[in-house]
mmCIF file of C-alpha atoms and ligand atoms in Angstrom:
data_model
loop_
_atom_site.group_PDB
_atom_site.id
_atom_site.type_symbol
_atom_site.label_atom_id
_atom_site.label_comp_id
_atom_site.label_asym_id
_atom_site.label_seq_id
_atom_site.Cartn_x
_atom_site.Cartn_y
_atom_site.Cartn_z
ATOM 1 C CA MET K 25 0.000 0.000 0.000
ATOM 2 C CA THR K 26 1.299 3.448 -0.916
ATOM 3 C CA PRO K 27 1.070 5.871 2.016
ATOM 4 C CA ILE K 28 -1.477 8.650 1.520
ATOM 5 C CA LEU K 29 0.247 11.973 2.179
ATOM 6 C CA ARG K 30 -1.110 15.313 3.340
ATOM 7 C CA TRP K 31 0.795 18.019 1.504
ATOM 8 C CA ALA K 32 1.761 21.604 2.159
ATOM 9 C CA LEU K 33 2.540 23.516 -1.025
ATOM 10 C CA ILE K 34 5.109 26.302 -0.912
ATOM 11 C CA GLY K 35 4.594 28.264 -4.093
ATOM 12 C CA ALA K 36 1.338 29.347 -5.723
ATOM 13 C CA SER K 37 2.746 28.148 -9.011
ATOM 14 C CA ASP K 38 1.594 27.048 -12.428
ATOM 15 C CA ILE K 39 3.162 23.592 -12.099
ATOM 16 C CA ALA K 40 1.363 23.038 -8.788
ATOM 17 C CA ALA K 41 -1.933 24.080 -10.373
ATOM 18 C CA THR K 42 -1.602 22.246 -13.676
ATOM 19 C CA ARG K 43 0.271 19.055 -12.789
ATOM 20 C CA MET K 44 0.982 18.420 -9.137
ATOM 21 C CA ILE K 45 -2.344 19.097 -7.423
ATOM 22 C CA PRO K 46 -4.203 16.958 -10.005
ATOM 23 C CA ALA K 47 -1.593 14.211 -9.591
ATOM 24 C CA MET K 48 -1.776 14.361 -5.782
ATOM 25 C CA ARG K 49 -5.540 14.089 -5.860
ATOM 26 C CA ALA K 50 -5.516 11.321 -8.454
ATOM 27 C CA LEU K 51 -3.434 9.290 -5.992
ATOM 28 C CA GLY K 52 -5.803 10.119 -3.126
ATOM 29 C CA HIS K 53 -3.342 12.478 -1.420
ATOM 30 C CA GLN K 54 -4.625 15.633 0.273
ATOM 31 C CA VAL K 55 -3.517 19.230 -0.024
ATOM 32 C CA THR K 56 -3.627 20.838 3.404
ATOM 33 C CA GLY K 57 -2.471 24.342 2.568
ATOM 34 C CA VAL K 58 -0.519 26.630 0.277
ATOM 35 C CA ALA K 59 2.009 29.344 1.093
ATOM 36 C CA SER K 60 2.737 32.289 -1.182
ATOM 37 C CA GLY K 61 4.759 35.473 -0.841
ATOM 38 C CA SER K 62 1.517 37.391 -1.278
ATOM 39 C CA ALA K 63 -1.541 37.029 0.984
ATOM 40 C CA GLU K 64 -3.818 37.825 -1.926
ATOM 41 C CA ARG K 65 -2.263 35.173 -4.182
ATOM 42 C CA ALA K 66 -2.311 32.612 -1.352
ATOM 43 C CA ALA K 67 -6.015 33.190 -0.783
ATOM 44 C CA GLY K 68 -6.813 33.245 -4.517
ATOM 45 C CA PHE K 69 -4.829 30.070 -5.224
ATOM 46 C CA ALA K 70 -6.373 28.256 -2.243
ATOM 47 C CA ALA K 71 -9.884 29.218 -3.364
ATOM 48 C CA ALA K 72 -9.242 28.332 -7.005
ATOM 49 C CA HIS K 73 -7.940 24.863 -6.139
ATOM 50 C CA GLY K 74 -10.167 23.922 -3.213
ATOM 51 C CA ILE K 75 -7.309 24.083 -0.690
ATOM 52 C CA PRO K 76 -8.512 24.736 2.859
ATOM 53 C CA TYR K 77 -5.693 27.038 3.959
ATOM 54 C CA GLY K 78 -3.693 29.794 2.247
ATOM 55 C CA THR K 79 -1.003 31.772 4.048
ATOM 56 C CA VAL K 80 2.165 33.839 3.735
ATOM 57 C CA ASP K 81 3.547 32.147 6.854
ATOM 58 C CA VAL K 82 5.713 29.284 5.565
ATOM 59 C CA THR K 83 6.922 28.315 9.047
ATOM 60 C CA ALA K 84 3.399 27.980 10.395
ATOM 61 C CA LEU K 85 2.250 25.965 7.389
ATOM 62 C CA VAL K 86 5.060 23.420 7.475
ATOM 63 C CA ALA K 87 4.728 23.012 11.272
ATOM 64 C CA ARG K 88 1.102 21.887 11.064
ATOM 65 C CA ASP K 89 0.285 18.425 12.391
ATOM 66 C CA ASP K 90 -1.838 17.731 9.319
ATOM 67 C CA VAL K 91 1.151 18.147 6.990
ATOM 68 C CA ASP K 92 3.200 15.027 6.214
ATOM 69 C CA ALA K 93 5.193 16.341 3.261
ATOM 70 C CA VAL K 94 6.072 19.636 1.623
ATOM 71 C CA TYR K 95 6.183 20.353 -2.108
ATOM 72 C CA VAL K 96 8.330 23.380 -2.976
ATOM 73 C CA SER K 97 7.547 24.999 -6.336
ATOM 74 C CA SER K 98 8.453 28.615 -5.736
ATOM 75 C CA THR K 99 10.841 30.407 -8.103
ATOM 76 C CA ASN K 100 14.220 28.696 -8.282
ATOM 77 C CA ASP K 101 16.023 31.297 -6.174
ATOM 78 C CA ARG K 102 13.697 30.561 -3.226
ATOM 79 C CA HIS K 103 13.998 26.757 -3.259
ATOM 80 C CA ARG K 104 16.744 26.628 -0.654
ATOM 81 C CA ALA K 105 15.013 28.851 1.904
ATOM 82 C CA HIS K 106 11.669 27.129 1.440
ATOM 83 C CA ALA K 107 13.001 23.589 1.492
ATOM 84 C CA GLU K 108 15.152 24.439 4.501
ATOM 85 C CA ALA K 109 12.119 25.710 6.413
ATOM 86 C CA ALA K 110 10.290 22.454 5.738
ATOM 87 C CA LEU K 111 13.274 20.286 6.672
ATOM 88 C CA ALA K 112 13.752 22.291 9.885
ATOM 89 C CA ALA K 113 10.188 21.324 10.794
ATOM 90 C CA GLY K 114 11.129 17.678 10.233
ATOM 91 C CA LYS K 115 8.975 17.344 7.107
ATOM 92 C CA GLN K 116 9.985 15.370 4.041
ATOM 93 C CA VAL K 117 10.413 17.536 0.979
ATOM 94 C CA LEU K 118 9.764 17.169 -2.725
ATOM 95 C CA CYS K 119 11.536 20.177 -4.207
ATOM 96 C CA GLU K 120 11.189 21.446 -7.733
ATOM 97 C CA LYS K 121 14.188 21.490 -10.026
ATOM 98 C CA PRO K 122 16.760 22.849 -10.002
ATOM 99 C CA LEU K 123 17.214 21.749 -6.389
ATOM 100 C CA ALA K 124 18.834 25.146 -5.771
ATOM 101 C CA THR K 125 20.614 27.824 -7.758
ATOM 102 C CA SER K 126 24.099 27.011 -6.466
ATOM 103 C CA LEU K 127 25.966 23.838 -5.617
ATOM 104 C CA ASP K 128 26.566 25.096 -2.072
ATOM 105 C CA ASP K 129 22.850 25.650 -1.566
ATOM 106 C CA ALA K 130 22.037 22.194 -2.945
ATOM 107 C CA ARG K 131 24.616 20.587 -0.672
ATOM 108 C CA ALA K 132 23.233 22.523 2.298
ATOM 109 C CA LEU K 133 19.789 21.076 1.618
ATOM 110 C CA ILE K 134 21.123 17.538 1.377
ATOM 111 C CA GLY K 135 22.957 18.081 4.686
ATOM 112 C CA ALA K 136 19.824 19.492 6.328
ATOM 113 C CA ALA K 137 17.755 16.505 5.176
ATOM 114 C CA ASP K 138 20.403 14.092 6.469
ATOM 115 C CA ARG K 139 20.517 15.831 9.852
ATOM 116 C CA ALA K 140 16.722 15.844 10.080
ATOM 117 C CA GLY K 141 16.614 12.200 8.989
ATOM 118 C CA VAL K 142 13.922 12.922 6.404
ATOM 119 C CA LEU K 143 13.554 12.389 2.694
ATOM 120 C CA LEU K 144 14.607 15.055 0.218
ATOM 121 C CA ALA K 145 13.680 14.434 -3.417
ATOM 122 C CA VAL K 146 13.584 16.526 -6.569
ATOM 123 C CA ASN K 147 10.708 16.745 -9.036
ATOM 124 C CA HIS K 148 12.681 15.751 -12.099
ATOM 125 C CA HIS K 149 9.741 14.113 -13.825
ATOM 126 C CA LEU K 150 11.645 12.414 -16.666
ATOM 127 C CA PRO K 151 13.881 9.747 -15.050
ATOM 128 C CA GLY K 152 10.842 7.857 -13.705
ATOM 129 C CA ALA K 153 9.027 7.826 -17.068
ATOM 130 C CA VAL K 154 8.528 4.358 -18.462
ATOM 131 C CA THR K 155 10.245 5.426 -21.702
ATOM 132 C CA HIS K 156 13.393 6.533 -19.901
ATOM 133 C CA ARG K 157 13.430 3.437 -17.702
ATOM 134 C CA ARG K 158 13.222 1.337 -20.852
ATOM 135 C CA ILE K 159 16.083 3.243 -22.491
ATOM 136 C CA ARG K 160 18.247 2.796 -19.360
ATOM 137 C CA ASP K 161 17.432 -0.928 -19.298
ATOM 138 C CA LEU K 162 18.426 -1.267 -22.951
ATOM 139 C CA VAL K 163 21.743 0.514 -22.402
ATOM 140 C CA ARG K 164 22.516 -1.520 -19.264
ATOM 141 C CA SER K 165 21.711 -4.755 -21.045
ATOM 142 C CA GLY K 166 24.288 -3.883 -23.712
ATOM 143 C CA ALA K 167 21.821 -3.229 -26.534
ATOM 144 C CA VAL K 168 23.987 -0.429 -27.957
ATOM 145 C CA GLY K 169 27.320 -1.923 -26.916
ATOM 146 C CA ARG K 170 29.711 0.680 -25.530
ATOM 147 C CA PRO K 171 27.903 4.029 -25.264
ATOM 148 C CA LEU K 172 29.722 6.687 -27.273
ATOM 149 C CA ALA K 173 27.322 9.592 -27.578
ATOM 150 C CA VAL K 174 23.969 10.944 -26.440
ATOM 151 C CA ARG K 175 21.989 13.615 -28.254
ATOM 152 C CA VAL K 176 19.219 15.465 -26.465
ATOM 153 C CA PHE K 177 16.638 17.507 -28.357
ATOM 154 C CA HIS K 178 14.792 19.671 -25.864
ATOM 155 C CA ALA K 179 14.016 22.868 -27.730
ATOM 156 C CA VAL K 180 10.428 23.884 -27.026
ATOM 157 C CA SER K 181 8.266 26.970 -26.852
ATOM 158 C CA LEU K 182 7.877 28.642 -23.456
ATOM 159 C CA PRO K 183 4.120 29.032 -22.955
ATOM 160 C CA GLU K 184 3.039 32.667 -22.874
ATOM 161 C CA ARG K 185 1.773 32.403 -19.294
ATOM 162 C CA LEU K 186 5.281 31.406 -18.121
ATOM 163 C CA ARG K 187 7.170 34.259 -19.794
ATOM 164 C CA GLY K 188 8.039 35.928 -16.476
ATOM 165 C CA TRP K 189 10.926 35.238 -14.074
ATOM 166 C CA ARG K 190 12.511 32.600 -16.376
ATOM 167 C CA LEU K 191 13.386 35.371 -18.825
ATOM 168 C CA GLU K 192 14.715 37.839 -16.264
ATOM 169 C CA ASP K 193 18.299 38.498 -15.242
ATOM 170 C CA ARG K 194 18.264 36.767 -11.847
ATOM 171 C CA PRO K 195 19.637 33.597 -10.246
ATOM 172 C CA GLY K 196 17.811 30.527 -11.478
ATOM 173 C CA ALA K 197 16.473 32.166 -14.640
ATOM 174 C CA GLY K 198 17.291 31.061 -18.181
ATOM 175 C CA VAL K 199 16.923 27.928 -20.211
ATOM 176 C CA ILE K 200 19.971 26.180 -18.744
ATOM 177 C CA MET K 201 18.599 26.078 -15.200
ATOM 178 C CA ASP K 202 15.166 25.277 -16.590
ATOM 179 C CA ILE K 203 15.785 22.651 -19.264
ATOM 180 C CA THR K 204 19.470 21.652 -19.366
ATOM 181 C CA CYS K 205 19.188 20.472 -15.773
ATOM 182 C CA HIS K 206 16.271 18.233 -16.836
ATOM 183 C CA ASP K 207 18.472 16.816 -19.608
ATOM 184 C CA ALA K 208 21.159 16.057 -17.046
ATOM 185 C CA SER K 209 18.605 14.322 -14.804
ATOM 186 C CA VAL K 210 18.081 11.904 -17.693
ATOM 187 C CA VAL K 211 21.642 11.530 -18.976
ATOM 188 C CA ASN K 212 23.330 11.102 -15.566
ATOM 189 C CA PRO K 213 21.548 7.861 -14.641
ATOM 190 C CA LEU K 214 21.564 6.730 -18.271
ATOM 191 C CA LEU K 215 25.342 6.890 -18.547
ATOM 192 C CA ASP K 216 25.825 6.051 -14.863
ATOM 193 C CA ARG K 217 29.167 7.852 -14.607
ATOM 194 C CA PRO K 218 30.227 11.382 -13.747
ATOM 195 C CA ALA K 219 30.160 14.285 -16.147
ATOM 196 C CA VAL K 220 33.660 15.687 -16.622
ATOM 197 C CA ASP K 221 33.463 18.973 -18.502
ATOM 198 C CA ALA K 222 31.184 21.099 -20.644
ATOM 199 C CA VAL K 223 31.272 23.782 -23.258
ATOM 200 C CA ALA K 224 28.228 25.745 -24.335
ATOM 201 C CA LEU K 225 26.911 28.537 -26.491
ATOM 202 C CA PRO K 226 23.962 30.600 -25.197
ATOM 203 C CA ALA K 227 21.641 32.701 -27.329
ATOM 204 C CA ARG K 228 18.822 35.196 -26.947
ATOM 205 C CA GLN K 229 16.412 34.444 -29.777
ATOM 206 C CA GLY K 230 12.886 34.984 -28.507
ATOM 207 C CA PRO K 231 10.386 37.682 -29.365
ATOM 208 C CA TRP K 232 10.885 39.124 -25.852
ATOM 209 C CA LYS K 233 13.507 41.172 -24.050
ATOM 210 C CA ALA K 234 15.359 38.286 -22.406
ATOM 211 C CA GLY K 235 17.555 39.014 -19.376
ATOM 212 C CA SER K 236 18.949 35.465 -19.553
ATOM 213 C CA GLU K 237 19.711 32.968 -22.310
ATOM 214 C CA ASP K 238 16.576 31.549 -23.898
ATOM 215 C CA ALA K 239 18.404 28.951 -26.021
ATOM 216 C CA ALA K 240 21.634 27.015 -25.647
ATOM 217 C CA VAL K 241 23.599 24.330 -27.395
ATOM 218 C CA THR K 242 25.974 22.331 -25.216
ATOM 219 C CA ALA K 243 28.625 19.661 -25.484
ATOM 220 C CA ILE K 244 29.259 17.713 -22.293
ATOM 221 C CA ARG K 245 31.856 15.010 -21.843
ATOM 222 C CA TYR K 246 31.219 12.187 -19.412
ATOM 223 C CA ARG K 247 33.851 9.811 -18.066
ATOM 224 C CA ASP K 248 35.365 7.429 -20.632
ATOM 225 C CA ASP K 249 34.988 10.083 -23.336
ATOM 226 C CA VAL K 250 31.268 9.681 -23.825
ATOM 227 C CA LEU K 251 30.036 12.804 -25.600
ATOM 228 C CA VAL K 252 26.643 14.402 -24.971
ATOM 229 C CA GLN K 253 25.092 17.206 -26.946
ATOM 230 C CA THR K 254 21.964 19.113 -26.010
ATOM 231 C CA HIS K 255 19.838 21.714 -27.752
ATOM 232 C CA ASP K 256 17.600 23.453 -25.239
ATOM 233 C CA ALA K 257 15.364 26.384 -26.035
ATOM 234 C CA PHE K 258 12.263 28.368 -25.067
ATOM 235 C CA THR K 259 11.998 29.605 -28.633
ATOM 236 C CA VAL K 260 11.187 26.640 -30.900
ATOM 237 C CA PRO K 261 7.466 25.980 -31.297
ATOM 238 C CA PHE K 262 7.284 23.047 -33.693
ATOM 239 C CA ALA K 263 10.281 20.768 -33.154
ATOM 240 C CA PRO K 264 9.705 17.357 -31.622
ATOM 241 C CA THR K 265 11.771 16.541 -28.533
ATOM 242 C CA GLY K 266 13.964 13.479 -28.450
ATOM 243 C CA LEU K 267 16.830 11.483 -27.064
ATOM 244 C CA GLU K 268 19.330 9.361 -28.938
ATOM 245 C CA VAL K 269 21.925 7.008 -27.509
ATOM 246 C CA HIS K 270 24.633 5.848 -29.894
ATOM 247 C CA GLY K 271 26.982 2.977 -29.125
ATOM 248 C CA ASP K 272 29.437 0.861 -31.052
ATOM 249 C CA GLU K 273 26.846 -1.906 -31.525
ATOM 250 C CA GLY K 274 23.572 -0.060 -31.778
ATOM 251 C CA SER K 275 21.613 3.159 -31.560
ATOM 252 C CA ILE K 276 18.467 4.023 -29.623
ATOM 253 C CA LEU K 277 16.263 6.717 -31.116
ATOM 254 C CA ALA K 278 13.516 7.989 -28.824
ATOM 255 C CA ALA K 279 11.104 10.586 -30.199
ATOM 256 C CA ASP K 280 8.912 12.894 -28.091
ATOM 257 C CA VAL K 281 10.268 11.617 -24.791
ATOM 258 C CA MET K 282 11.468 14.932 -23.296
ATOM 259 C CA THR K 283 7.963 16.133 -22.472
ATOM 260 C CA GLN K 284 5.634 16.470 -19.503
ATOM 261 C CA ASP K 285 3.261 13.826 -20.837
ATOM 262 C CA PRO K 286 3.688 10.046 -20.946
ATOM 263 C CA ILE K 287 4.219 9.860 -24.679
ATOM 264 C CA GLY K 288 7.033 8.976 -27.046
ATOM 265 C CA GLU K 289 8.252 6.070 -29.124
ATOM 266 C CA ILE K 290 11.538 4.184 -29.029
ATOM 267 C CA VAL K 291 13.382 2.407 -31.817
ATOM 268 C CA LEU K 292 16.551 0.303 -31.576
ATOM 269 C CA ARG K 293 18.776 0.066 -34.645
ATOM 270 C CA ASP K 294 21.510 -2.532 -34.757
ATOM 271 C CA ARG K 295 23.122 -4.945 -37.173
ATOM 272 C CA THR K 296 19.926 -7.013 -37.248
ATOM 273 C CA GLY K 297 17.725 -4.119 -38.333
ATOM 274 C CA VAL K 298 15.351 -1.506 -36.958
ATOM 275 C CA HIS K 299 13.267 -2.674 -33.992
ATOM 276 C CA PRO K 300 10.375 -0.769 -32.368
ATOM 277 C CA VAL K 301 10.726 -1.079 -28.575
ATOM 278 C CA GLU K 302 7.678 -1.895 -26.449
ATOM 279 C CA VAL K 303 7.618 0.418 -23.420
ATOM 280 C CA GLY K 304 4.738 -0.932 -21.361
ATOM 281 C CA GLU K 305 2.070 0.876 -19.354
ATOM 282 C CA ARG K 306 2.211 4.674 -19.604
ATOM 283 C CA ARG K 307 1.349 6.628 -16.494
ATOM 284 C CA ASP K 308 1.203 10.299 -15.630
ATOM 285 C CA LEU K 309 4.811 11.323 -15.000
ATOM 286 C CA TYR K 310 3.995 13.385 -11.923
ATOM 287 C CA GLU K 311 1.954 10.602 -10.357
ATOM 288 C CA ILE K 312 4.997 8.364 -10.786
ATOM 289 C CA VAL K 313 7.161 10.917 -8.947
ATOM 290 C CA LEU K 314 4.629 11.317 -6.129
ATOM 291 C CA GLU K 315 4.015 7.612 -5.691
ATOM 292 C CA ALA K 316 7.733 6.824 -5.578
ATOM 293 C CA PHE K 317 8.235 9.662 -3.089
ATOM 294 C CA ALA K 318 5.418 8.396 -0.870
ATOM 295 C CA MET K 319 7.021 4.941 -0.923
ATOM 296 C CA GLY K 320 10.329 6.465 0.191
ATOM 297 C CA ARG K 321 12.069 5.479 -3.054
ATOM 298 C CA PRO K 322 12.166 8.720 -5.032
ATOM 299 C CA THR K 323 12.778 8.736 -8.757
ATOM 300 C CA ALA K 324 15.261 11.588 -8.212
ATOM 301 C CA THR K 325 16.952 11.937 -4.816
ATOM 302 C CA GLY K 326 18.591 15.065 -3.448
ATOM 303 C CA HIS K 327 21.903 13.683 -4.718
ATOM 304 C CA ASP K 328 20.405 13.194 -8.172
ATOM 305 C CA GLY K 329 19.206 16.795 -8.043
ATOM 306 C CA LEU K 330 22.713 17.905 -7.086
ATOM 307 C CA ALA K 331 24.229 15.905 -9.958
ATOM 308 C CA ALA K 332 21.804 17.467 -12.445
ATOM 309 C CA LEU K 333 22.582 20.915 -11.067
ATOM 310 C CA ALA K 334 26.324 20.228 -11.247
ATOM 311 C CA VAL K 335 26.045 19.698 -15.013
ATOM 312 C CA ALA K 336 23.848 22.790 -15.490
ATOM 313 C CA ASP K 337 26.266 24.796 -13.345
ATOM 314 C CA ALA K 338 29.247 23.882 -15.559
ATOM 315 C CA VAL K 339 27.221 24.634 -18.698
ATOM 316 C CA LEU K 340 26.212 28.015 -17.301
ATOM 317 C CA ARG K 341 29.801 28.859 -16.330
ATOM 318 C CA SER K 342 30.906 27.982 -19.845
ATOM 319 C CA THR K 343 28.383 30.419 -21.314
ATOM 320 C CA GLN K 344 29.828 33.087 -19.029
ATOM 321 C CA THR K 345 33.542 32.409 -19.574
ATOM 322 C CA GLY K 346 33.348 31.278 -23.197
ATOM 323 C CA ARG K 347 35.576 28.361 -22.193
ATOM 324 C CA ARG K 348 35.329 24.682 -21.474
ATOM 325 C CA GLU K 349 34.442 24.302 -17.784
ATOM 326 C CA ALA K 350 35.001 21.365 -15.456
ATOM 327 C CA VAL K 351 31.873 19.847 -13.903
ATOM 328 C CA ARG K 352 32.307 20.455 -10.185
ATOM 329 C CA GLY K 353 30.499 18.976 -7.275
ATOM 330 C CA PHE K 354 29.237 15.731 -8.770
ATOM 331 C CA PRO K 355 28.061 13.773 -5.751
ATOM 332 C CA GLU K 356 30.918 11.665 -4.412
ATOM 333 C CA GLU K 357 29.186 8.325 -4.688
ATOM 334 C CA LEU K 358 28.895 8.809 -8.443
ATOM 335 C CA ASP K 359 32.602 9.656 -8.661
ATOM 336 C CA ALA K 360 33.555 6.306 -7.170
HETATM 337 P P1 NDP C 427 5.277 30.136 -11.785
HETATM 338 O O1 NDP C 427 5.797 31.399 -12.338
HETATM 339 O O2 NDP C 427 3.893 29.716 -12.131
HETATM 340 O O3 NDP C 427 5.357 30.172 -10.197
HETATM 341 C C1 NDP C 427 6.544 30.434 -9.506
HETATM 342 C C2 NDP C 427 6.280 31.492 -8.439
HETATM 343 O O4 NDP C 427 6.010 32.717 -9.092
HETATM 344 C C3 NDP C 427 5.081 31.187 -7.577
HETATM 345 O O5 NDP C 427 5.462 30.443 -6.479
HETATM 346 C C4 NDP C 427 4.559 32.580 -7.227
HETATM 347 O O6 NDP C 427 5.166 33.058 -6.035
HETATM 348 C C5 NDP C 427 5.073 33.444 -8.343
HETATM 349 N N1 NDP C 427 3.932 33.809 -9.194
HETATM 350 C C6 NDP C 427 3.155 32.976 -9.906
HETATM 351 N N2 NDP C 427 2.199 33.682 -10.550
HETATM 352 C C7 NDP C 427 2.416 34.978 -10.238
HETATM 353 C C8 NDP C 427 1.790 36.178 -10.579
HETATM 354 N N3 NDP C 427 0.728 36.197 -11.399
HETATM 355 N N4 NDP C 427 2.281 37.333 -10.073
HETATM 356 C C9 NDP C 427 3.342 37.307 -9.274
HETATM 357 N N5 NDP C 427 3.985 36.188 -8.894
HETATM 358 C C10 NDP C 427 3.531 35.044 -9.384
HETATM 359 O O7 NDP C 427 6.360 29.056 -12.133
HETATM 360 P P2 NDP C 427 6.300 27.543 -12.590
HETATM 361 O O8 NDP C 427 5.137 26.826 -12.030
HETATM 362 O O9 NDP C 427 6.483 27.479 -14.036
HETATM 363 O O10 NDP C 427 7.648 26.996 -11.905
HETATM 364 C C11 NDP C 427 7.736 26.826 -10.509
HETATM 365 C C12 NDP C 427 8.845 25.846 -10.202
HETATM 366 O O11 NDP C 427 8.537 24.601 -10.784
HETATM 367 C C13 NDP C 427 10.205 26.251 -10.755
HETATM 368 O O12 NDP C 427 11.186 25.855 -9.849
HETATM 369 C C14 NDP C 427 10.332 25.446 -12.041
HETATM 370 O O13 NDP C 427 11.671 25.165 -12.371
HETATM 371 C C15 NDP C 427 9.578 24.190 -11.659
HETATM 372 N N6 NDP C 427 8.943 23.514 -12.781
HETATM 373 C C16 NDP C 427 9.112 22.172 -12.905
HETATM 374 C C17 NDP C 427 8.530 21.466 -13.902
HETATM 375 C C18 NDP C 427 8.679 19.979 -13.959
HETATM 376 O O14 NDP C 427 8.220 19.367 -14.907
HETATM 377 N N7 NDP C 427 9.298 19.362 -12.980
HETATM 378 C C19 NDP C 427 7.718 22.142 -14.945
HETATM 379 C C20 NDP C 427 7.533 23.551 -14.687
HETATM 380 C C21 NDP C 427 8.141 24.199 -13.646
HETATM 381 P P3 NDP C 427 4.406 32.900 -4.635
HETATM 382 O O15 NDP C 427 4.394 31.455 -4.357
HETATM 383 O O16 NDP C 427 5.235 33.691 -3.706
HETATM 384 O O17 NDP C 427 3.020 33.431 -4.850
#
């Protein structure tokens, strides 16, 4: 039996409204209250989503006896403070990605969760998807032989309603913190080895006045000279997303798998031909995250969130220095 959790939401956010509250309720979980930086938005969000309690007082919300777990979906620059408040109250935390806007902040959260003895997980929704599990299984079973390269196609259009803080000049804004870190959440467990270094080119292409990069192309090298390329953007309305894994004995081509919905098709090409891959039952990606969290076996742990951030951090530094940057701060257990 999956435990039924009573949630506090920190962040009157779009993702909470559109994905997480529906997923929580579909699993039978309850939403106890929501905290926002604005009393008016807290009250409006609570009323709009049938949540009994809306407040600006994060500490009071997370301390409530009828809160088992806290979901943090505030802007990226507030993740650390909000997750820390919840952990200080001894509550398990599902934090949105990126786990924080700096490696030090992410490490501080992992330390706080360890000290509190509670679960810290990150809402990277892709690694738990049945498509990505299938791709990892194929790679681990040797279907492509020795992995040589991964290509990630994650250039999408930022919906109009979200064209706010992501496009500003502030910590946690920009496509790299938004999308490249999702790519890393997929590639890290897929390659199962540390990222070594990265080089990247940022761009500002959108029909808006962007304070941060709204598109980026990256090259990331993982241990054993495995090369990864990503194309991430807020500016491309019609391209399909995708993931390809190329090895010396085969290639996996996965179309439409870098999305928020449980869609996408996988094909394996090898010396015997082109083989469609059966992926099995498709479930809502956010329900998968929540169910795994409730079971205490998250699809992305705090360490996974740190590893994804470590890659995004090196990519971001490269866009700032114009040079190849070492990936720093990969969690130690992955370095082993
Ligand atoms: P939103 O912009 O909808 O919400 C983020 C914060 O912005 C809210 O917490 C709210 O602050 C503030 N806000 C929202 N609407 C308004 C408004 N009209 N006026 C002023 N402030 C407003 O962001 P998202 O839902 O897109 O993203 C939230 C988090 O979720 C981010 O960390 C993002 O990276 C992550 N995310 C994850 C996804 C995934 O698939 N895992 C997908 C999308 C986002 P307050 O709470 O103080 O009211």
